[in-house]
Short mmCIF file of C-alpha atoms and ligand atoms in Angstrom, two decimals:
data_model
loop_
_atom_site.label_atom_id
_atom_site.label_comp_id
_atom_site.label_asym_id
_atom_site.label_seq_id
_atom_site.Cartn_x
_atom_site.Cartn_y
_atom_site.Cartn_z
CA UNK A 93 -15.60 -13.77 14.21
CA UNK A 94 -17.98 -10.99 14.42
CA UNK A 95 -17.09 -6.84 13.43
CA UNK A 96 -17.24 -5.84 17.04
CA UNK A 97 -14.11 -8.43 17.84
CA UNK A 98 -11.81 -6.94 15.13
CA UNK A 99 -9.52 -4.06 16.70
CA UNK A 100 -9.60 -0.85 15.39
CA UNK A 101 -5.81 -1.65 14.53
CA UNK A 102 -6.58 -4.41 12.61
CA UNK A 103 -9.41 -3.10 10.75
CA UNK A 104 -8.12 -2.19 7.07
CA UNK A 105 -6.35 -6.11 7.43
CA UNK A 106 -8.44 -7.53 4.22
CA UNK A 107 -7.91 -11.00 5.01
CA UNK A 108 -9.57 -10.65 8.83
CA UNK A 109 -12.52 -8.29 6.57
CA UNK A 110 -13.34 -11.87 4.59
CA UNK A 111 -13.12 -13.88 7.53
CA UNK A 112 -14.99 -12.10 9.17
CA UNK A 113 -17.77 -11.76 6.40
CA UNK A 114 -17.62 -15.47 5.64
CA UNK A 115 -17.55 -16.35 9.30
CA UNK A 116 -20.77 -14.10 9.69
CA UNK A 117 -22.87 -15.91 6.99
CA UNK A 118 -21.40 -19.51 7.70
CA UNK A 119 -22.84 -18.79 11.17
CA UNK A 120 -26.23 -17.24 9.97
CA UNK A 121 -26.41 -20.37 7.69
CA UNK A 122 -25.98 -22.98 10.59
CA UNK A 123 -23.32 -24.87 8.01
CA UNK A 124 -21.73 -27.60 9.80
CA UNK A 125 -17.59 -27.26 11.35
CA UNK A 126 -16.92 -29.93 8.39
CA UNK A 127 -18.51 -27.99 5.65
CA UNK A 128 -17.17 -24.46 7.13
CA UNK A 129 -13.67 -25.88 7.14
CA UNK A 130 -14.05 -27.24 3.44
CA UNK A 131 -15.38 -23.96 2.41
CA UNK A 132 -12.13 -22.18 4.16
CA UNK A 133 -9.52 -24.47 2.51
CA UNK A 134 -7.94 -23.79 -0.81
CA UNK A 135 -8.56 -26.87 -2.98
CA UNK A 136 -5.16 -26.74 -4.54
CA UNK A 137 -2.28 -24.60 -4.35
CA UNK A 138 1.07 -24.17 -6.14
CA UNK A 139 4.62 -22.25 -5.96
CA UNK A 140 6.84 -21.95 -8.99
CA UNK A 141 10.30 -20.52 -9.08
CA UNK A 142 10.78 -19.13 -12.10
CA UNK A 143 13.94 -18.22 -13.55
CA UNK A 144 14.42 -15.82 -16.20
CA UNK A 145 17.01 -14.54 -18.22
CA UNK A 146 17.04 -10.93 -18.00
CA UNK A 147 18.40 -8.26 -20.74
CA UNK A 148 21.54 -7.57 -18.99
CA UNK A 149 22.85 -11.46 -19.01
CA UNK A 150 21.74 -11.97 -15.60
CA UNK A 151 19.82 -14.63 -14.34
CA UNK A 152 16.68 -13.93 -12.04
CA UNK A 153 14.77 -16.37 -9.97
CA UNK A 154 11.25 -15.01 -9.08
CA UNK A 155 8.38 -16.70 -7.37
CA UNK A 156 4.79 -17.32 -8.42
CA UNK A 157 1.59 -18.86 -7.18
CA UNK A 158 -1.62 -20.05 -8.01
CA UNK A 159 -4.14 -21.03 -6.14
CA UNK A 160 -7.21 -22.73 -6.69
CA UNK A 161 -9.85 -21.81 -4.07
CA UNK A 162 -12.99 -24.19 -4.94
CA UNK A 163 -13.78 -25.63 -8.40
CA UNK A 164 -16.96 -27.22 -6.90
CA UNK A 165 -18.99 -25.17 -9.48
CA UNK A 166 -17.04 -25.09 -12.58
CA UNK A 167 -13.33 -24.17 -13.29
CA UNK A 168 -11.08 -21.88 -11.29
CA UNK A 169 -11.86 -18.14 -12.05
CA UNK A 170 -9.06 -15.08 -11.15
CA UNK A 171 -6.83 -13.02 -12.17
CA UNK A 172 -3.22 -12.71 -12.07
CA UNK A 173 -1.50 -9.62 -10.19
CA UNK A 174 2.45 -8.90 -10.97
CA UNK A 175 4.04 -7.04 -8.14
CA UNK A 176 6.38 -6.45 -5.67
CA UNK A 177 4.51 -7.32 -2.71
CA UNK A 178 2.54 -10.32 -3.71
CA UNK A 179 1.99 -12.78 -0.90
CA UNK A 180 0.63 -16.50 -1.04
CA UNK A 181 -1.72 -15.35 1.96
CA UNK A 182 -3.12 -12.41 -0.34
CA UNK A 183 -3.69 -14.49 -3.09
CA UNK A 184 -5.57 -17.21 -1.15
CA UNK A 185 -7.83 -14.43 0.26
CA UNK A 186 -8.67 -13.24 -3.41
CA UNK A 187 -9.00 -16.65 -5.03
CA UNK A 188 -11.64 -17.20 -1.65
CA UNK A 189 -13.16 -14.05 -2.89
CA UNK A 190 -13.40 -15.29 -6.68
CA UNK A 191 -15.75 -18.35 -5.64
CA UNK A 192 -17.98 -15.77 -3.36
CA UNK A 193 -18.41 -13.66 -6.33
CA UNK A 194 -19.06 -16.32 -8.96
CA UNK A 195 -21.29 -17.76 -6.71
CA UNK A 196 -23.39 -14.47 -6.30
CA UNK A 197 -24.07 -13.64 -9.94
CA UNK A 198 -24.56 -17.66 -10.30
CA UNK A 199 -22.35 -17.81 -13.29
CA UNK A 200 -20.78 -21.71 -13.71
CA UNK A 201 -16.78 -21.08 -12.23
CA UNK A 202 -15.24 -21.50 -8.88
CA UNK A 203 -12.75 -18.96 -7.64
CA UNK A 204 -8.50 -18.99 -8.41
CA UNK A 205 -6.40 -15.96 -8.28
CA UNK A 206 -2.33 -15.75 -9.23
CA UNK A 207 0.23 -13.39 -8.61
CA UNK A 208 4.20 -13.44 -9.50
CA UNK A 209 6.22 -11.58 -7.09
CA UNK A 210 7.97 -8.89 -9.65
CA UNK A 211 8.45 -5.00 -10.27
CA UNK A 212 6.93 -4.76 -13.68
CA UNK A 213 7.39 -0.79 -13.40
CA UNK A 214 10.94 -1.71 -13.63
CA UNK A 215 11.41 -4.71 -16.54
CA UNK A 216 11.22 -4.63 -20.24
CA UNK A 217 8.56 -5.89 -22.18
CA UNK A 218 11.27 -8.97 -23.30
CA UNK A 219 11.41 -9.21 -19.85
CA UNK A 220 7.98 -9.34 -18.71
CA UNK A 221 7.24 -12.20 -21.65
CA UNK A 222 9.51 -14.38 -20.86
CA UNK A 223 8.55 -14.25 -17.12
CA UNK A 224 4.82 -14.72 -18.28
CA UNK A 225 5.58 -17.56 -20.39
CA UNK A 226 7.81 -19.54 -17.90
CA UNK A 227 5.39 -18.85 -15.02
CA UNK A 228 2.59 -20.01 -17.68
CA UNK A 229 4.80 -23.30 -18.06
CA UNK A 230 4.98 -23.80 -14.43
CA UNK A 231 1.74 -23.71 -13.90
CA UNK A 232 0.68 -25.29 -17.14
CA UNK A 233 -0.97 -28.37 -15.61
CA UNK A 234 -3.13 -26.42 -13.15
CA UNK A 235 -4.94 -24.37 -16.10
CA UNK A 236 -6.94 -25.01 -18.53
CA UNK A 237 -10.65 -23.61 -19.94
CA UNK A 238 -12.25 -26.95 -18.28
CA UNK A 239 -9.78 -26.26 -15.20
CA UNK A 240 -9.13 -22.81 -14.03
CA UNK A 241 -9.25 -19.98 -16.24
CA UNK A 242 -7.04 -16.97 -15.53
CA UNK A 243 -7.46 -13.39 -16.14
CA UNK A 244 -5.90 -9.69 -15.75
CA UNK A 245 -5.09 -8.44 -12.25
CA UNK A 246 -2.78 -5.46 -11.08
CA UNK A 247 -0.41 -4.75 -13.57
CA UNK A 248 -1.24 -7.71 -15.86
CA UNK A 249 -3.36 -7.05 -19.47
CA UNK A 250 -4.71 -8.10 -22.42
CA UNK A 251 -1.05 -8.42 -23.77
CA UNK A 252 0.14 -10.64 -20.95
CA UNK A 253 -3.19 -12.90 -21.23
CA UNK A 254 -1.88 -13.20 -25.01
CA UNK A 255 1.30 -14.34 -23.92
CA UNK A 256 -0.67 -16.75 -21.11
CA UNK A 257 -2.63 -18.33 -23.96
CA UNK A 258 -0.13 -18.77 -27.03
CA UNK A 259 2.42 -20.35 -24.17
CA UNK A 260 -0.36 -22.47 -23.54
CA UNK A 261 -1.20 -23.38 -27.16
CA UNK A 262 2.34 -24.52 -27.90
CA UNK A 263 2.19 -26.75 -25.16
CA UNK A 264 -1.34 -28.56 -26.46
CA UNK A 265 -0.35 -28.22 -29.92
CA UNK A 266 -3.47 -26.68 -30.71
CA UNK A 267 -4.96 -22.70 -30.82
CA UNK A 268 -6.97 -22.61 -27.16
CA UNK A 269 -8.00 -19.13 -26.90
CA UNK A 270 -10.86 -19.92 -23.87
CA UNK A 271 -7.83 -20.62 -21.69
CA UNK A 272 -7.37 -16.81 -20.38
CA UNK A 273 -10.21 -14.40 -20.87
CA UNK A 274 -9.11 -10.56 -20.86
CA UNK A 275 -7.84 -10.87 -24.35
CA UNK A 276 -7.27 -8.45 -27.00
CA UNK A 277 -10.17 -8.53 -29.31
CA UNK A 278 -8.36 -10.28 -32.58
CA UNK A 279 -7.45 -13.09 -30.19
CA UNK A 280 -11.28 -14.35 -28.97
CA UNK A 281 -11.64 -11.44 -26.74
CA UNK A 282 -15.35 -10.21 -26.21
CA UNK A 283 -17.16 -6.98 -27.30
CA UNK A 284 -18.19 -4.96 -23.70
CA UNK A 285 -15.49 -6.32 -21.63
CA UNK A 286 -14.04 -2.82 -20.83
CA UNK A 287 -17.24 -1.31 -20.26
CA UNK A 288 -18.28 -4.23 -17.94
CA UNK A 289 -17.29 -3.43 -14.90
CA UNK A 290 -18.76 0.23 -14.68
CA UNK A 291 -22.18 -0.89 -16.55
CA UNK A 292 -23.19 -3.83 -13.85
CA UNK A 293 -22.51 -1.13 -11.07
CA UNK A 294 -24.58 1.40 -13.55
CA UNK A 295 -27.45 -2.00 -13.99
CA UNK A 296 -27.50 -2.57 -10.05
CA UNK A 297 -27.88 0.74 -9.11
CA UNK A 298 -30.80 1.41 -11.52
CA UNK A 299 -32.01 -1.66 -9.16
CA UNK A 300 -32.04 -0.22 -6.24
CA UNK A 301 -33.37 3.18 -7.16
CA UNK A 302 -36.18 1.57 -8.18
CA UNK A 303 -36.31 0.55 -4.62
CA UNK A 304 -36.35 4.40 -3.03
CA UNK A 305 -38.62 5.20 -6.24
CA UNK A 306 -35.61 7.28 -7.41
CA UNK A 307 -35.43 8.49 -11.05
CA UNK A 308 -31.87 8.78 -12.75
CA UNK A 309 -32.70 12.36 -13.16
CA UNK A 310 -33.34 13.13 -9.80
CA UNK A 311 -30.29 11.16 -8.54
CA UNK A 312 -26.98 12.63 -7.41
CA UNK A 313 -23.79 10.89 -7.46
CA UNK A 314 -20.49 11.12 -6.21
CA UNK A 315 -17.80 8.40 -8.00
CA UNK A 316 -14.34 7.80 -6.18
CA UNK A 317 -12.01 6.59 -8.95
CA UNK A 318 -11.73 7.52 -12.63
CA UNK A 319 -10.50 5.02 -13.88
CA UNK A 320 -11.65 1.58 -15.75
CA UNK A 321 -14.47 0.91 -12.84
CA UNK A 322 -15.31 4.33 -12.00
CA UNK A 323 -15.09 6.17 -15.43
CA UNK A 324 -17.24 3.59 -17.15
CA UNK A 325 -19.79 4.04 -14.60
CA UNK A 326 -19.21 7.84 -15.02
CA UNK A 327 -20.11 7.58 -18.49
CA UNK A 328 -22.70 5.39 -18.33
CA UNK A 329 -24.56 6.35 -15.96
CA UNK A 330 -23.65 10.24 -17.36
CA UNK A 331 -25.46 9.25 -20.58
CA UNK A 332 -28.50 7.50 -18.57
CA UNK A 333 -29.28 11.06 -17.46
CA UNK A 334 -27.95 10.25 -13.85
CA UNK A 335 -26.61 14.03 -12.47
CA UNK A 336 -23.04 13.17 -11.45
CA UNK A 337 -22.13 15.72 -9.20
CA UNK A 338 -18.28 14.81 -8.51
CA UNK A 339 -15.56 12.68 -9.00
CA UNK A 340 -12.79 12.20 -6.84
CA UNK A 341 -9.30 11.33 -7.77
CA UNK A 342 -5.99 10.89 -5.36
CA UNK A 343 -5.03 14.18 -5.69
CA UNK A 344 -7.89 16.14 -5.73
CA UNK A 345 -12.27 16.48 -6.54
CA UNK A 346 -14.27 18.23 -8.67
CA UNK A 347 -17.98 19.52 -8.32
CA UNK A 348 -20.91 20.51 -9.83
CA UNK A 349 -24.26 20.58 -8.03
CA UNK A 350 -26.23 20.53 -11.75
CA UNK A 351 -23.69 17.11 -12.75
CA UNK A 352 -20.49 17.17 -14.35
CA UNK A 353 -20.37 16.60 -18.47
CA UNK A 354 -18.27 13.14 -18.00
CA UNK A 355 -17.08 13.36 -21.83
CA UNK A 356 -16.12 17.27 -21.68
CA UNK A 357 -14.17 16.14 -18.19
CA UNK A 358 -12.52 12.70 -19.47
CA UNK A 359 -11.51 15.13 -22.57
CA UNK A 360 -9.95 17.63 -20.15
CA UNK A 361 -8.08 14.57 -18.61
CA UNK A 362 -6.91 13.79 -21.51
CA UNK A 363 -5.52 17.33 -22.25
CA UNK A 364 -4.29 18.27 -19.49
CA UNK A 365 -3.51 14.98 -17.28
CA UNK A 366 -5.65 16.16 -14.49
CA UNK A 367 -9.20 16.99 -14.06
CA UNK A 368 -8.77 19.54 -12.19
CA UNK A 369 -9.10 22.87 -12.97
CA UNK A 370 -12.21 21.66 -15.38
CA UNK A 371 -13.87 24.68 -16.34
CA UNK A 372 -17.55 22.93 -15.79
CA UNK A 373 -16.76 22.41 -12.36
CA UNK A 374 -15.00 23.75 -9.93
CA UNK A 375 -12.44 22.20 -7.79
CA UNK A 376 -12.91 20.53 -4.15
CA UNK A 377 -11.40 18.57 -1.26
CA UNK A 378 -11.34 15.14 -1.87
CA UNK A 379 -11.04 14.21 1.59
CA UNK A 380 -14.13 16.00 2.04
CA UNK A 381 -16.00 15.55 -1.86
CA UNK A 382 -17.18 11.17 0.01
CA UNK A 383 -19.11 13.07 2.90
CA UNK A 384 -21.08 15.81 0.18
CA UNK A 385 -24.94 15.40 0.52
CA UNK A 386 -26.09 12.62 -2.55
CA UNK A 387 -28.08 9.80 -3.06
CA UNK A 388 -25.51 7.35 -4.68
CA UNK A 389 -22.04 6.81 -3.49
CA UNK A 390 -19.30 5.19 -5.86
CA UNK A 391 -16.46 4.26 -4.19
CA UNK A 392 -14.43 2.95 -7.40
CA UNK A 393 -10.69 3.10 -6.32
CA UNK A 394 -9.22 0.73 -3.95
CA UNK A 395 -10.27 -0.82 -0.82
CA UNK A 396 -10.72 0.74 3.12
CA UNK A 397 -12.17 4.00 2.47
CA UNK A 398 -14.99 3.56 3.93
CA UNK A 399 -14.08 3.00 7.79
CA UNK A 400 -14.87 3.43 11.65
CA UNK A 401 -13.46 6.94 11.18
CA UNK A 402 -15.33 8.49 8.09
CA UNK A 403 -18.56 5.99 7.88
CA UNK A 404 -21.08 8.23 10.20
CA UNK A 405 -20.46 11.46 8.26
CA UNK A 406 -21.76 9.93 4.65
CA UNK A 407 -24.78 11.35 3.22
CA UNK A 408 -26.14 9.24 0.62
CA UNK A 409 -28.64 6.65 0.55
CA UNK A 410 -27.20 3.76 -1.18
CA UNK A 411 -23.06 2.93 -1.84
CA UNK A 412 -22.77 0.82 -5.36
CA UNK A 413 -19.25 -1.03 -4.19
CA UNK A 414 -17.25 -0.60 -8.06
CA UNK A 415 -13.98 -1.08 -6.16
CA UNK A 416 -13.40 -4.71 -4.34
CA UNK A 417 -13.18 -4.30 -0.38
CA UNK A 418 -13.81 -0.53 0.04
CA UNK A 419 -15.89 -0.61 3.45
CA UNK A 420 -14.01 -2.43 6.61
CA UNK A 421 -16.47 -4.42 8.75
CA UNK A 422 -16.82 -2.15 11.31
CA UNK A 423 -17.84 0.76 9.01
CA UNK A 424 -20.53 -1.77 7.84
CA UNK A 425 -22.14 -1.78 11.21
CA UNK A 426 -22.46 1.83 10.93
CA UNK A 427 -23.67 2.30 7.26
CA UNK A 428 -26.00 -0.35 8.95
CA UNK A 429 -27.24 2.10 11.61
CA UNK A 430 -27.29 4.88 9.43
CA UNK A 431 -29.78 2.55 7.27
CA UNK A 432 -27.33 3.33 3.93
CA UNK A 433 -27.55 0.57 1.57
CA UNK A 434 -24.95 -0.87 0.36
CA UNK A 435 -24.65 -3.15 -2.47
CA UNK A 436 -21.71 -5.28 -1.55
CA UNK A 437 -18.52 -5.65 -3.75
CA UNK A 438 -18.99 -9.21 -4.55
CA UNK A 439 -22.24 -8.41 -6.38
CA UNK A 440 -21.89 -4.73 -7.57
CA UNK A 441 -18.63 -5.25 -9.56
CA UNK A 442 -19.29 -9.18 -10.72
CA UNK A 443 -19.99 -7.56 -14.24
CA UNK A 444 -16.24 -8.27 -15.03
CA UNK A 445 -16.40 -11.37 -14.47
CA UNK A 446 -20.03 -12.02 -15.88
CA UNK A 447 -18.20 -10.64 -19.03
CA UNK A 448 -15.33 -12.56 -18.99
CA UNK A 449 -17.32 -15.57 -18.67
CA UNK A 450 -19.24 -14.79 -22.03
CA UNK A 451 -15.86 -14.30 -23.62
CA UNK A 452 -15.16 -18.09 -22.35
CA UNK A 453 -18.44 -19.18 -23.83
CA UNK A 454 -18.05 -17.39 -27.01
CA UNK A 455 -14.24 -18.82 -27.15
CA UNK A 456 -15.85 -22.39 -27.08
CA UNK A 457 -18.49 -21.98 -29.15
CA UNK A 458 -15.67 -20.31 -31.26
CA UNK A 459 -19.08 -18.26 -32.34
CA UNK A 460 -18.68 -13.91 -31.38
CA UNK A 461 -21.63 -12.27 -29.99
CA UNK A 462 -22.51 -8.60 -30.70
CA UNK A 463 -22.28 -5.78 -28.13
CA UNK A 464 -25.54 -5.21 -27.90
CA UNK A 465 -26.62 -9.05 -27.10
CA UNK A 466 -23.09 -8.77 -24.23
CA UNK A 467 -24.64 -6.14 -22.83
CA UNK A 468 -28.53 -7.28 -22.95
CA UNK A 469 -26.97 -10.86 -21.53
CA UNK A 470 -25.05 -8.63 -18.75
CA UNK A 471 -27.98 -6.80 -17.33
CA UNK A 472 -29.93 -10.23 -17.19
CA UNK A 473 -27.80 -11.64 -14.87
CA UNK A 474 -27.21 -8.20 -12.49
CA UNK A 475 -30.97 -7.64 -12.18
CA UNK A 476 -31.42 -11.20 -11.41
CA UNK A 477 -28.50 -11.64 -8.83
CA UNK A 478 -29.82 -7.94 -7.18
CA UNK A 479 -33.33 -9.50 -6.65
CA UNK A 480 -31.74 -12.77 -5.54
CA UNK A 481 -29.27 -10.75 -2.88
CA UNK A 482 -32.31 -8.78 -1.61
CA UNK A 483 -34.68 -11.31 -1.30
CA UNK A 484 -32.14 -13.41 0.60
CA UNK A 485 -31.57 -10.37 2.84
CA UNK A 486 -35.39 -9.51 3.46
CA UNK A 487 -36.10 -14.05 3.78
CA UNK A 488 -33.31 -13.93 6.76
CA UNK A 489 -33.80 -10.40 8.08
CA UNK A 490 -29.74 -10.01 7.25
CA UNK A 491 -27.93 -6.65 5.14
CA UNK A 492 -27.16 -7.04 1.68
CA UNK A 493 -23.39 -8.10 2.15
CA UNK A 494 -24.47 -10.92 4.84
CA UNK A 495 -27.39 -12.02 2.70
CA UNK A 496 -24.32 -11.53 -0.41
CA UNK A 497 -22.22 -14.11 1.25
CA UNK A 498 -24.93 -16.38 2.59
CA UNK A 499 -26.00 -16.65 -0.67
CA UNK A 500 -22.64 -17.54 -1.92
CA UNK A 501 -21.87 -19.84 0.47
CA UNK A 502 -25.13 -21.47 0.06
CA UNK A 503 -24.67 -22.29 -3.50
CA UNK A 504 -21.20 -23.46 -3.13
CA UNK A 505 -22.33 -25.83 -0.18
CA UNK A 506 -24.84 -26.73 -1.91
CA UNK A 507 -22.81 -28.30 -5.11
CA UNK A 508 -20.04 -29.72 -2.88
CA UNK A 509 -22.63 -32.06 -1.07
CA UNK A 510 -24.58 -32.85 -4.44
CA UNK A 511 -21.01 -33.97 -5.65
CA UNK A 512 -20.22 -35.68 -2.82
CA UNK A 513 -16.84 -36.27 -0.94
CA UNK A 514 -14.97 -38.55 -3.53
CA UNK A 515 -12.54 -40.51 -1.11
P1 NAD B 856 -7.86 1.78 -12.33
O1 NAD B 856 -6.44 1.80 -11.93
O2 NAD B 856 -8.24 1.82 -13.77
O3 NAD B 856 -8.63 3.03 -11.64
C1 NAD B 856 -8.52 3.38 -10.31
C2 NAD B 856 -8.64 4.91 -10.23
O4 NAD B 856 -8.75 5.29 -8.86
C3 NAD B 856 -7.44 5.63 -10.81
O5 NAD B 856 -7.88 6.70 -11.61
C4 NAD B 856 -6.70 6.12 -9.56
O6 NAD B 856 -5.98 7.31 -9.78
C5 NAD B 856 -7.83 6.35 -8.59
N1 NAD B 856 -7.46 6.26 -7.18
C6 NAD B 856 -6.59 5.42 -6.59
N2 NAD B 856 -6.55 5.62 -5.26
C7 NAD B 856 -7.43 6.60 -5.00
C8 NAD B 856 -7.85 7.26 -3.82
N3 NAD B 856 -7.37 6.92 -2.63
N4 NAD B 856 -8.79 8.24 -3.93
C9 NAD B 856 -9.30 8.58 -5.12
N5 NAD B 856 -8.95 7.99 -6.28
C10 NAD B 856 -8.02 7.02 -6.22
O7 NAD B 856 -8.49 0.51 -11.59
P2 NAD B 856 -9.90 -0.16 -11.89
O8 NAD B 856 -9.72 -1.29 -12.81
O9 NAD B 856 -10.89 0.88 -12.19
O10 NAD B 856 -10.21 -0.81 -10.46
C11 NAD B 856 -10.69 -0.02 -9.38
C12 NAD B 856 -11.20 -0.96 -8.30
O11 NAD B 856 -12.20 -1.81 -8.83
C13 NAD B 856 -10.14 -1.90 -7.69
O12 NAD B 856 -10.50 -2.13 -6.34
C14 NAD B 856 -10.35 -3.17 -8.49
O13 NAD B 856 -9.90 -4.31 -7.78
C15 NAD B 856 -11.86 -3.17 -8.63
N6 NAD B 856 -12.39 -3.99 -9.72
C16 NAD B 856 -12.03 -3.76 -11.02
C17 NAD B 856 -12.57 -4.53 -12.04
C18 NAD B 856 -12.27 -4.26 -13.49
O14 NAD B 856 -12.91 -4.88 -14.35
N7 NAD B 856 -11.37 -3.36 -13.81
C19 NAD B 856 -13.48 -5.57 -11.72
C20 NAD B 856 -13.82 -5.77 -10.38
C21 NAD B 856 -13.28 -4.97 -9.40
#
């Protein structure tokens, strides 16, 4: 399927946005209907009905999955999301999404996500363990740091992955801390992990302003989101001189053409619980703060904000994708027109996962690495999987989010035939 047969109706529907992304590359890649339909299939899939004692005396019964996408390149990478409106559809489309991104930055997983239908907002902490550990149990077999390796999602965090991995040890009869990554620190977690995110969209950016012969100094930027993804980046790229001229929240901007102090405004936050009102900037529209005149949009907050509506008023030259899924397909044939580049969620935010992946090395090797040697390690691979995306782009004449997936695909193609078909 192509942008241009997707309804306007249907265009925020994320799971039509990846077919229609993978079903763009498959096509530019001439794969075969066999090989298309093996890349399209989960591998493995499971439901578990978990029942759980709650504090009252009642008994619940909720429902969890976990699904296995590919583990043609290594184990099953993805997180696991706790909430209300979990679907088995969803989390097929985000473990699918796991083995694209793995794939781009090259590291050695395939793609799994998880997700337990459940209101977290509204459940204890006893609560929320024992659901962890019984959904951990039901899905005991399917895991594993040589199987499929989960991680924090929505409302699931380094306490739950603690939970996730001493379950798992009591069932081995042995400490296996490389089973979830996403830990706290004292259990095999790794040094950089929350910075991760923000500093690979900080690392590919610097990429592609070397492309426009853009300094940081001379380079305005506008970051929707300030939270993990987006306030890293803030920072980061705050302290790399980059002039960071707003940031846009859900209820509201601020703006200041010389760049906003990010500490001075996270401190403000802090204080006050908003940041607006922030006396070094002043406040704005934040329906209006995505179309201001820069050279480096952030969109670090959820997905379909970038659409057929909004796309042809942006003024910036290049959009660094921190949040996963924030442009629809049909806004990418205008950003397209409008010559913006984008660099694609499935490369600009893989420094999670490029991080949680050393944390599953250093957890084997049961040997810690320092921050500084994380980090060095972490720009390595985003510089190399930014030159890889754009010279696939300029080889096959494609955008960076078809030459993203093509790439992707490629590699994953690629192992499944070296392996073979066992039958
Ligand atoms: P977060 O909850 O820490 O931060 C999101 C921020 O965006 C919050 O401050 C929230 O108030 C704000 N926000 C929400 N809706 C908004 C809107 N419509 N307009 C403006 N601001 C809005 O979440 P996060 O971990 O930073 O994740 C952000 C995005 O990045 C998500 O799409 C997530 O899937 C993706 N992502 C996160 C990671 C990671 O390591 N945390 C890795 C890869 C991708």
């Amino acid at each position: 399927m192509t942008a241009s047969l997707i309804s306007l109706e249907q265009e925020k529907n994320p799971w039509l946005a990846a077919e229609t992304r993978f079903d763009n590359a498959a096509e530019k890649l001439d794969l075969n209907e066999g090989m298309r339909k093996v890349l399209k299939s989960p591998a493995r899939e499971i439901t578990v009905n978990i029942p759980v004692q709650l504090d009252d005396g009642r008994l619940e019964v909720f429902t969890g999955y976990r699904v296995q996408h590919s583990i043609a390149r290594g184990p099953g990478k993805g997180g696991i999301r706790y909430a209300p409106d979990v679907t088995l559809d969803e989390v097929r489309a985000l473990a699918s999404w796991m083995t694209w991104k793995c794939a781009v930055v090259n590291i050695p997983f395939g793609g799994a996500k998880g997700g337990v239908i459940c209101n977290p907002s509204v459940m204890s902490d006893g609560e929320l363990e024992r659901l962890t550990r019984r959904y951990t149990a039901g899905i005991i077999e399917m895991i594993g740091p040589e199987r499929d390796v989960p991680a924090p999602d929505m409302n699931t965090d380094a306490r739950v992955m603690a939970w996730i991995m001493d379950t798992y040890s009591m069932h081995k009869g042995e400490t296996n801390t490389a089973v979830v990554t996403g830990k706290p620190m004292e259990l095999g977690g790794s040094l950089g992990r929350p910075e991760a995110t923000g500093r690979g969209c900080m690392i590919v950016t610097l990429e592609a302003l070397r492309i426009f012969g853009l300094k940081p100094e001379e380079t305005r930027v506008v970051i929707q989101g300030f939270g993990n993804v987006g306030g890293m980046a803030a920072r980061l790229m705050a302290s790399r001189g980059f002039k960071i001229v707003s940031i846009i929240e859900y209820y509201g901007a601020v703006y200041n053409a010389s760049g906003l102090d990010i500490a001075a405004l996270q401190q403000h936050r802090k204080e006050t619980g908003s940041i607006l009102d922030f006396e070094g900037g002043e406040n704005m529209d934040k329906a209006e703060a995505m179309f201001l005149e820069c050279d480096v949009l952030v969109p670090a907050a959820t997905e379909n904000v970038i659409t057929s509506e909004n796309a042809s008023r942006l003024r910036c030259k290049v959009i660094c994708e921190g949040a996963n899924g924030p442009t629809t397909a049909i806004a990418d044939e205008v950003l397209a027109d409008k010559k913006i580049m984008v660099i694609p969620d499935i490369l600009a935010n893989a420094g999670g996962v490029t991080v949680s992946y050393f944390e599953w090395v250093q957890d084997r090797q049961g040997f810690f690495w320092n921050e500084e040697l994380v980090n060095k390690r972490l720009e390595e691979i985003m510089v190399r999987s930014f030159g890889a995306v754009i010279e696939y782009g300029a080889k096959h004449k494609v955008d960076n989010r078809t030459a993203a997936y093509m790439l992707a695909l490629d590699r994953v193609a690629a192992a499944i035939r070296l392996r073979g078909i066992y039958a």
